[in-house]
């Protein structure tokens, strides 16, 4: 049993960061064909493959690929037979995010503290063991079938985590540097409960709230709250549909994902123009924004460094807050169900999430929904 005497600094940290969360360690997706998905993320998004587990490494139940670009790590996992939990995840949700895994200072502490604060345990602390050593792991439920693993890989020298072996395939990176935020869609009435969960269990605070006055179109409306740790390293926006005339994009997601789940992962870049140029060249499909958006853009956001015609060509969106501006763009869903998509975001001082773009964006999404027969 460890005994530590808390310093004043440590006790302040435990008040604001009770679980000792450091950052998002990786995001794991369950997919129907991990080998082909890995190829897509390498060729389209410019992720390098760094590690693998599967039959060749002694994993008899699942195959799993680890992809990396900057500090972003995606893990793509697929079942190798009919009798694992992944199959039910796939049957219900299709390809989607299972785990937003968090690096913590101490897994046993994070897990015990989370459970004491009311989190549901998914997997008790244990050592993941492999040739290159052990890493402590535990998991709690976030909502529905989405979990948060806790890992403490400090000092581990292996390719990813124990169980995976180095299997390097270099790609041409597009300049993705880090995970900026991970957004969940919740059913009507569940947004506040989920925000309370992050406040109570993680000590996160409400960063920004949007309501349907901010985010509504002729058809759809949503409410959103952003929960974040005090260091603003882990940012978790949570959406729920608000009453609209027709089916909102959040309801469409909930219908096809069969409940709450991760709607999008926002990937931070230092050069959105270059990143989006390369992603488009690689065949990544983005939402189409009407030309008229650019006619009034500079009136809305004021002076910006980037040439307007380049932004218009790439269909990059711009929004500003008191502290600066951001560039952002959203992919179309990356699987057949209208569920998970990605955002590419560059922050030039702005700490917001693109509120000024929601209307243009949602009108674009509604065009797509109508084409899918879901509006
Ligand atoms: Fe976002």
mmCIF file with all atom_site columns, C-alpha atoms and ligand atoms in Angstrom, residues 180-181 183 237 263-266 328 330 341 343 345 353 358, ligand 1:
data_model
loop_
_atom_site.group_PDB
_atom_site.id
_atom_site.type_symbol
_atom_site.label_atom_id
_atom_site.label_alt_id
_atom_site.label_comp_id
_atom_site.label_asym_id
_atom_site.label_entity_id
_atom_site.label_seq_id
_atom_site.pdbx_PDB_ins_code
_atom_site.Cartn_x
_atom_site.Cartn_y
_atom_site.Cartn_z
_atom_site.occupancy
_atom_site.B_iso_or_equiv
_atom_site.pdbx_formal_charge
_atom_site.auth_seq_id
_atom_site.auth_comp_id
_atom_site.auth_asym_id
_atom_site.auth_atom_id
_atom_site.pdbx_PDB_model_num
ATOM   1  C  CA  . UNK A 1 180 ? -8.421  18.823 -30.016 1.00 0.00 ? 180 UNK A CA  1
ATOM   2  C  CA  . UNK A 1 181 ? -11.780 17.522 -28.782 1.00 0.00 ? 181 UNK A CA  1
ATOM   3  C  CA  . UNK A 1 183 ? -17.804 15.084 -29.218 1.00 0.00 ? 183 UNK A CA  1
ATOM   4  C  CA  . UNK A 1 237 ? -18.428 18.588 -26.032 1.00 0.00 ? 237 UNK A CA  1
ATOM   5  C  CA  . UNK A 1 263 ? -20.131 11.951 -33.169 1.00 0.00 ? 263 UNK A CA  1
ATOM   6  C  CA  . UNK A 1 264 ? -16.802 13.436 -34.208 1.00 0.00 ? 264 UNK A CA  1
ATOM   7  C  CA  . UNK A 1 265 ? -13.160 13.603 -33.299 1.00 0.00 ? 265 UNK A CA  1
ATOM   8  C  CA  . UNK A 1 266 ? -11.524 16.984 -33.968 1.00 0.00 ? 266 UNK A CA  1
ATOM   9  C  CA  . UNK A 1 328 ? -12.191 24.317 -39.432 1.00 0.00 ? 328 UNK A CA  1
ATOM   10 C  CA  . UNK A 1 330 ? -15.779 18.665 -41.372 1.00 0.00 ? 330 UNK A CA  1
ATOM   11 C  CA  . UNK A 1 341 ? -16.983 11.961 -38.860 1.00 0.00 ? 341 UNK A CA  1
ATOM   12 C  CA  . UNK A 1 343 ? -13.118 17.726 -37.960 1.00 0.00 ? 343 UNK A CA  1
ATOM   13 C  CA  . UNK A 1 345 ? -9.203  22.461 -36.866 1.00 0.00 ? 345 UNK A CA  1
ATOM   14 C  CA  . UNK A 1 353 ? -15.699 25.502 -31.366 1.00 0.00 ? 353 UNK A CA  1
ATOM   15 C  CA  . UNK A 1 358 ? -23.067 26.067 -37.077 1.00 0.00 ? 358 UNK A CA  1
HETATM 16 FE FE1 . LIG B 2 .   ? -15.999 20.028 -33.153 1.00 0.00 ? 1   LIG B FE1 1
#
